[in-house]
Amino acid sequence: MKLQPTRAMTALICAGAATLALGSTAFAAQPAGWHLPKVVAEWSTAWNGADPGALGALFTPGGTYTDQAIGVTFQGRQEISGWKARTDSLIENVHVTVRAAHRDGDHITIEAVYSGHLKGAPKPFAVPLATLLELDGRRIASDQDFYSLNAVLAQSGLPADWTPPTP
């Protein structure tokens, strides 16, 4: 019997490999003339912007966003917009810098740097981020973000058991 990996398993393995490969080193510059897929440019602009609704609007009505580092999933534009608003309330200067994007049909893998300054933390952070997008037409049906929460906390000067304040 030959085992066939599922698409989700393959994506997870690729994301893990990308995260390990990215490490904490600098990223190589993209070749001249390289352009991001439009949805990736819109996604990073929404994360870097101040309007939480801009992120939610990129998703299908039933789309999901999963932050694998903390183990939460949000479904639908309103919940995803709420997650962006919560992120903005906890992290000053939250920023996603896309270093590479690879598209295969409706699947996009993004290599990026996730940075910001957790409010109340002594120092800012900048960690590698691997994101898997699954599209349904021009909208995002699924977004899975992979980064090291331990690295965020360590770079921020916070203990490993730190939890964010409740709103």
PDB file of C-alpha atoms in Angstrom:
ATOM      1  CA  MET A   1       0.000   0.000   0.000  1.00  0.00           C
ATOM      2  CA  LYS A   2       1.464   3.336  -1.055  1.00  0.00           C
ATOM      3  CA  LEU A   3       0.692   6.299   1.193  1.00  0.00           C
ATOM      4  CA  GLN A   4      -0.201   9.583  -0.498  1.00  0.00           C
ATOM      5  CA  PRO A   5       0.331  12.706   1.604  1.00  0.00           C
ATOM      6  CA  THR A   6      -2.677  14.951   1.881  1.00  0.00           C
ATOM      7  CA  ARG A   7      -2.510  18.481   0.515  1.00  0.00           C
ATOM      8  CA  ALA A   8      -2.704  19.844   4.062  1.00  0.00           C
ATOM      9  CA  MET A   9       0.149  17.619   5.222  1.00  0.00           C
ATOM     10  CA  THR A  10       2.275  18.627   2.247  1.00  0.00           C
ATOM     11  CA  ALA A  11       1.558  22.305   2.942  1.00  0.00           C
ATOM     12  CA  LEU A  12       2.438  21.888   6.614  1.00  0.00           C
ATOM     13  CA  ILE A  13       5.711  20.145   5.788  1.00  0.00           C
ATOM     14  CA  CYS A  14       6.582  22.892   3.286  1.00  0.00           C
ATOM     15  CA  ALA A  15       5.757  25.611   5.811  1.00  0.00           C
ATOM     16  CA  GLY A  16       7.893  23.919   8.445  1.00  0.00           C
ATOM     17  CA  ALA A  17      10.767  23.558   6.009  1.00  0.00           C
ATOM     18  CA  ALA A  18      10.432  27.193   4.952  1.00  0.00           C
ATOM     19  CA  THR A  19      10.431  28.340   8.564  1.00  0.00           C
ATOM     20  CA  LEU A  20      13.552  26.290   9.317  1.00  0.00           C
ATOM     21  CA  ALA A  21      15.257  27.486   6.147  1.00  0.00           C
ATOM     22  CA  LEU A  22      14.422  31.100   6.926  1.00  0.00           C
ATOM     23  CA  GLY A  23      15.903  30.901  10.411  1.00  0.00           C
ATOM     24  CA  SER A  24      16.916  34.244  11.808  1.00  0.00           C
ATOM     25  CA  THR A  25      19.183  35.204   8.933  1.00  0.00           C
ATOM     26  CA  ALA A  26      18.606  37.942   6.415  1.00  0.00           C
ATOM     27  CA  PHE A  27      16.683  37.150   3.263  1.00  0.00           C
ATOM     28  CA  ALA A  28      18.106  37.348  -0.216  1.00  0.00           C
ATOM     29  CA  ALA A  29      16.831  40.168  -2.372  1.00  0.00           C
ATOM     30  CA  GLN A  30      14.353  39.290  -5.105  1.00  0.00           C
ATOM     31  CA  PRO A  31      15.473  39.485  -8.729  1.00  0.00           C
ATOM     32  CA  ALA A  32      14.892  42.747 -10.571  1.00  0.00           C
ATOM     33  CA  GLY A  33      11.449  42.871 -12.099  1.00  0.00           C
ATOM     34  CA  TRP A  34       9.990  40.429  -9.554  1.00  0.00           C
ATOM     35  CA  HIS A  35       6.367  41.222  -8.685  1.00  0.00           C
ATOM     36  CA  LEU A  36       4.179  39.916  -5.911  1.00  0.00           C
ATOM     37  CA  PRO A  37       0.894  38.271  -6.774  1.00  0.00           C
ATOM     38  CA  LYS A  38      -1.785  40.952  -6.342  1.00  0.00           C
ATOM     39  CA  VAL A  39      -3.464  39.182  -3.416  1.00  0.00           C
ATOM     40  CA  VAL A  40      -0.115  38.968  -1.571  1.00  0.00           C
ATOM     41  CA  ALA A  41       0.508  42.694  -2.042  1.00  0.00           C
ATOM     42  CA  GLU A  42      -3.022  43.419  -0.780  1.00  0.00           C
ATOM     43  CA  TRP A  43      -2.565  41.020   2.152  1.00  0.00           C
ATOM     44  CA  SER A  44       0.686  42.655   3.294  1.00  0.00           C
ATOM     45  CA  THR A  45      -0.769  46.148   2.810  1.00  0.00           C
ATOM     46  CA  ALA A  46      -3.762  45.168   4.952  1.00  0.00           C
ATOM     47  CA  TRP A  47      -1.527  43.765   7.722  1.00  0.00           C
ATOM     48  CA  ASN A  48       0.619  46.893   7.637  1.00  0.00           C
ATOM     49  CA  GLY A  49      -2.355  49.260   7.559  1.00  0.00           C
ATOM     50  CA  ALA A  50      -4.549  50.673  10.299  1.00  0.00           C
ATOM     51  CA  ASP A  51      -7.935  49.454   8.981  1.00  0.00           C
ATOM     52  CA  PRO A  52      -8.755  45.969  10.366  1.00  0.00           C
ATOM     53  CA  GLY A  53     -11.614  45.656   7.867  1.00  0.00           C
ATOM     54  CA  ALA A  54      -9.143  45.771   4.981  1.00  0.00           C
ATOM     55  CA  LEU A  55      -7.730  42.391   6.015  1.00  0.00           C
ATOM     56  CA  GLY A  56     -11.135  40.798   6.486  1.00  0.00           C
ATOM     57  CA  ALA A  57     -12.301  42.073   3.102  1.00  0.00           C
ATOM     58  CA  LEU A  58      -9.644  39.973   1.347  1.00  0.00           C
ATOM     59  CA  PHE A  59     -11.300  36.745   2.511  1.00  0.00           C
ATOM     60  CA  THR A  60     -14.271  34.784   1.239  1.00  0.00           C
ATOM     61  CA  PRO A  61     -17.342  35.136   3.511  1.00  0.00           C
ATOM     62  CA  GLY A  62     -16.491  31.807   5.202  1.00  0.00           C
ATOM     63  CA  GLY A  63     -12.718  32.170   4.966  1.00  0.00           C
ATOM     64  CA  THR A  64     -10.461  31.136   7.824  1.00  0.00           C
ATOM     65  CA  TYR A  65      -7.351  32.664   9.354  1.00  0.00           C
ATOM     66  CA  THR A  66      -5.197  30.444  11.584  1.00  0.00           C
ATOM     67  CA  ASP A  67      -2.318  31.723  13.705  1.00  0.00           C
ATOM     68  CA  GLN A  68      -0.456  28.453  14.225  1.00  0.00           C
ATOM     69  CA  ALA A  69       1.962  29.933  16.774  1.00  0.00           C
ATOM     70  CA  ILE A  70      -0.768  30.537  19.326  1.00  0.00           C
ATOM     71  CA  GLY A  71      -3.261  27.991  18.061  1.00  0.00           C
ATOM     72  CA  VAL A  72      -6.255  30.162  17.191  1.00  0.00           C
ATOM     73  CA  THR A  73      -8.518  30.099  14.149  1.00  0.00           C
ATOM     74  CA  PHE A  74     -10.970  32.775  13.074  1.00  0.00           C
ATOM     75  CA  GLN A  75     -13.727  32.273  10.538  1.00  0.00           C
ATOM     76  CA  GLY A  76     -15.433  34.893   8.438  1.00  0.00           C
ATOM     77  CA  ARG A  77     -14.562  38.454   7.600  1.00  0.00           C
ATOM     78  CA  GLN A  78     -15.795  39.917  10.890  1.00  0.00           C
ATOM     79  CA  GLU A  79     -13.748  37.569  13.096  1.00  0.00           C
ATOM     80  CA  ILE A  80     -10.652  38.019  10.920  1.00  0.00           C
ATOM     81  CA  SER A  81     -11.042  41.806  11.080  1.00  0.00           C
ATOM     82  CA  GLY A  82     -11.437  41.498  14.865  1.00  0.00           C
ATOM     83  CA  TRP A  83      -8.186  39.526  15.077  1.00  0.00           C
ATOM     84  CA  LYS A  84      -6.367  42.259  13.157  1.00  0.00           C
ATOM     85  CA  ALA A  85      -7.837  44.873  15.527  1.00  0.00           C
ATOM     86  CA  ARG A  86      -6.704  42.820  18.555  1.00  0.00           C
ATOM     87  CA  THR A  87      -3.233  42.435  17.044  1.00  0.00           C
ATOM     88  CA  ASP A  88      -3.016  46.197  16.514  1.00  0.00           C
ATOM     89  CA  SER A  89      -4.067  46.804  20.125  1.00  0.00           C
ATOM     90  CA  LEU A  90      -1.292  44.522  21.461  1.00  0.00           C
ATOM     91  CA  ILE A  91       1.566  45.186  19.028  1.00  0.00           C
ATOM     92  CA  GLU A  92       2.871  48.631  18.137  1.00  0.00           C
ATOM     93  CA  ASN A  93       4.170  49.033  14.593  1.00  0.00           C
ATOM     94  CA  VAL A  94       3.053  45.536  13.573  1.00  0.00           C
ATOM     95  CA  HIS A  95       4.542  44.933  10.160  1.00  0.00           C
ATOM     96  CA  VAL A  96       4.849  42.146   7.597  1.00  0.00           C
ATOM     97  CA  THR A  97       7.710  42.403   5.116  1.00  0.00           C
ATOM     98  CA  VAL A  98       7.266  39.969   2.234  1.00  0.00           C
ATOM     99  CA  ARG A  99      10.546  38.512   0.993  1.00  0.00           C
ATOM    100  CA  ALA A 100       9.217  35.938  -1.482  1.00  0.00           C
ATOM    101  CA  ALA A 101       5.961  34.454  -2.705  1.00  0.00           C
ATOM    102  CA  HIS A 102       5.475  31.261  -4.654  1.00  0.00           C
ATOM    103  CA  ARG A 103       2.202  30.507  -6.425  1.00  0.00           C
ATOM    104  CA  ASP A 104       0.952  27.138  -7.604  1.00  0.00           C
ATOM    105  CA  GLY A 105      -2.603  27.498  -8.874  1.00  0.00           C
ATOM    106  CA  ASP A 106      -4.790  28.516  -5.950  1.00  0.00           C
ATOM    107  CA  HIS A 107      -1.993  27.969  -3.397  1.00  0.00           C
ATOM    108  CA  ILE A 108       0.503  30.638  -2.404  1.00  0.00           C
ATOM    109  CA  THR A 109       3.425  30.270  -0.010  1.00  0.00           C
ATOM    110  CA  ILE A 110       4.779  33.515   1.423  1.00  0.00           C
ATOM    111  CA  GLU A 111       8.157  33.995   3.093  1.00  0.00           C
ATOM    112  CA  ALA A 112       8.189  37.126   5.226  1.00  0.00           C
ATOM    113  CA  VAL A 113       9.406  38.865   8.347  1.00  0.00           C
ATOM    114  CA  TYR A 114       6.824  39.560  11.076  1.00  0.00           C
ATOM    115  CA  SER A 115       7.847  42.454  13.303  1.00  0.00           C
ATOM    116  CA  GLY A 116       6.574  44.891  15.879  1.00  0.00           C
ATOM    117  CA  HIS A 117       6.809  45.834  19.530  1.00  0.00           C
ATOM    118  CA  LEU A 118       4.562  44.101  22.036  1.00  0.00           C
ATOM    119  CA  LYS A 119       3.126  46.826  24.241  1.00  0.00           C
ATOM    120  CA  GLY A 120       4.939  46.820  27.573  1.00  0.00           C
ATOM    121  CA  ALA A 121       7.841  44.697  26.305  1.00  0.00           C
ATOM    122  CA  PRO A 122      11.377  46.045  26.660  1.00  0.00           C
ATOM    123  CA  LYS A 123      12.364  45.408  23.016  1.00  0.00           C
ATOM    124  CA  PRO A 124      10.811  44.979  19.550  1.00  0.00           C
ATOM    125  CA  PHE A 125      10.856  41.695  17.630  1.00  0.00           C
ATOM    126  CA  ALA A 126      11.410  40.600  14.019  1.00  0.00           C
ATOM    127  CA  VAL A 127      10.931  36.896  13.264  1.00  0.00           C
ATOM    128  CA  PRO A 128      10.634  34.747  10.129  1.00  0.00           C
ATOM    129  CA  LEU A 129       7.058  34.094   8.987  1.00  0.00           C
ATOM    130  CA  ALA A 130       5.786  31.464   6.573  1.00  0.00           C
ATOM    131  CA  THR A 131       2.213  31.903   5.345  1.00  0.00           C
ATOM    132  CA  LEU A 132       0.103  29.517   3.309  1.00  0.00           C
ATOM    133  CA  LEU A 133      -2.784  31.057   1.396  1.00  0.00           C
ATOM    134  CA  GLU A 134      -5.458  29.049  -0.340  1.00  0.00           C
ATOM    135  CA  LEU A 135      -7.545  31.072  -2.774  1.00  0.00           C
ATOM    136  CA  ASP A 136     -11.102  30.755  -3.987  1.00  0.00           C
ATOM    137  CA  GLY A 137     -11.095  32.897  -7.088  1.00  0.00           C
ATOM    138  CA  ARG A 138      -9.634  36.261  -6.123  1.00  0.00           C
ATOM    139  CA  ARG A 139     -10.384  35.937  -2.406  1.00  0.00           C
ATOM    140  CA  ILE A 140      -8.511  34.143   0.363  1.00  0.00           C
ATOM    141  CA  ALA A 141     -10.319  31.008   1.536  1.00  0.00           C
ATOM    142  CA  SER A 142      -7.652  30.029   4.071  1.00  0.00           C
ATOM    143  CA  ASP A 143      -4.624  31.725   5.626  1.00  0.00           C
ATOM    144  CA  GLN A 144      -2.245  29.822   7.886  1.00  0.00           C
ATOM    145  CA  ASP A 145       0.578  31.770   9.525  1.00  0.00           C
ATOM    146  CA  PHE A 146       3.620  29.960  10.952  1.00  0.00           C
ATOM    147  CA  TYR A 147       6.204  31.725  13.130  1.00  0.00           C
ATOM    148  CA  SER A 148       7.935  31.042  16.438  1.00  0.00           C
ATOM    149  CA  LEU A 149       6.096  32.503  19.412  1.00  0.00           C
ATOM    150  CA  ASN A 150       9.131  31.630  21.553  1.00  0.00           C
ATOM    151  CA  ALA A 151      11.316  33.782  19.289  1.00  0.00           C
ATOM    152  CA  VAL A 152       8.832  36.679  19.509  1.00  0.00           C
ATOM    153  CA  LEU A 153       8.847  36.535  23.307  1.00  0.00           C
ATOM    154  CA  ALA A 154      12.622  36.058  23.605  1.00  0.00           C
ATOM    155  CA  GLN A 155      13.404  38.944  21.258  1.00  0.00           C
ATOM    156  CA  SER A 156      10.860  41.094  23.094  1.00  0.00           C
ATOM    157  CA  GLY A 157      12.575  40.407  26.428  1.00  0.00           C
ATOM    158  CA  LEU A 158       9.515  38.625  27.837  1.00  0.00           C
ATOM    159  CA  PRO A 159       9.361  35.292  29.673  1.00  0.00           C
ATOM    160  CA  ALA A 160       8.267  32.192  27.728  1.00  0.00           C
ATOM    161  CA  ASP A 161       5.070  31.955  29.807  1.00  0.00           C
ATOM    162  CA  TRP A 162       3.983  35.555  29.091  1.00  0.00           C
ATOM    163  CA  THR A 163       0.383  35.969  28.032  1.00  0.00           C
ATOM    164  CA  PRO A 164      -1.181  39.106  26.622  1.00  0.00           C
ATOM    165  CA  PRO A 165      -3.467  41.169  28.821  1.00  0.00           C
ATOM    166  CA  THR A 166      -7.179  40.647  28.308  1.00  0.00           C
ATOM    167  CA  PRO A 167      -9.008  43.551  26.682  1.00  0.00           C
TER     168      PRO A 167
END
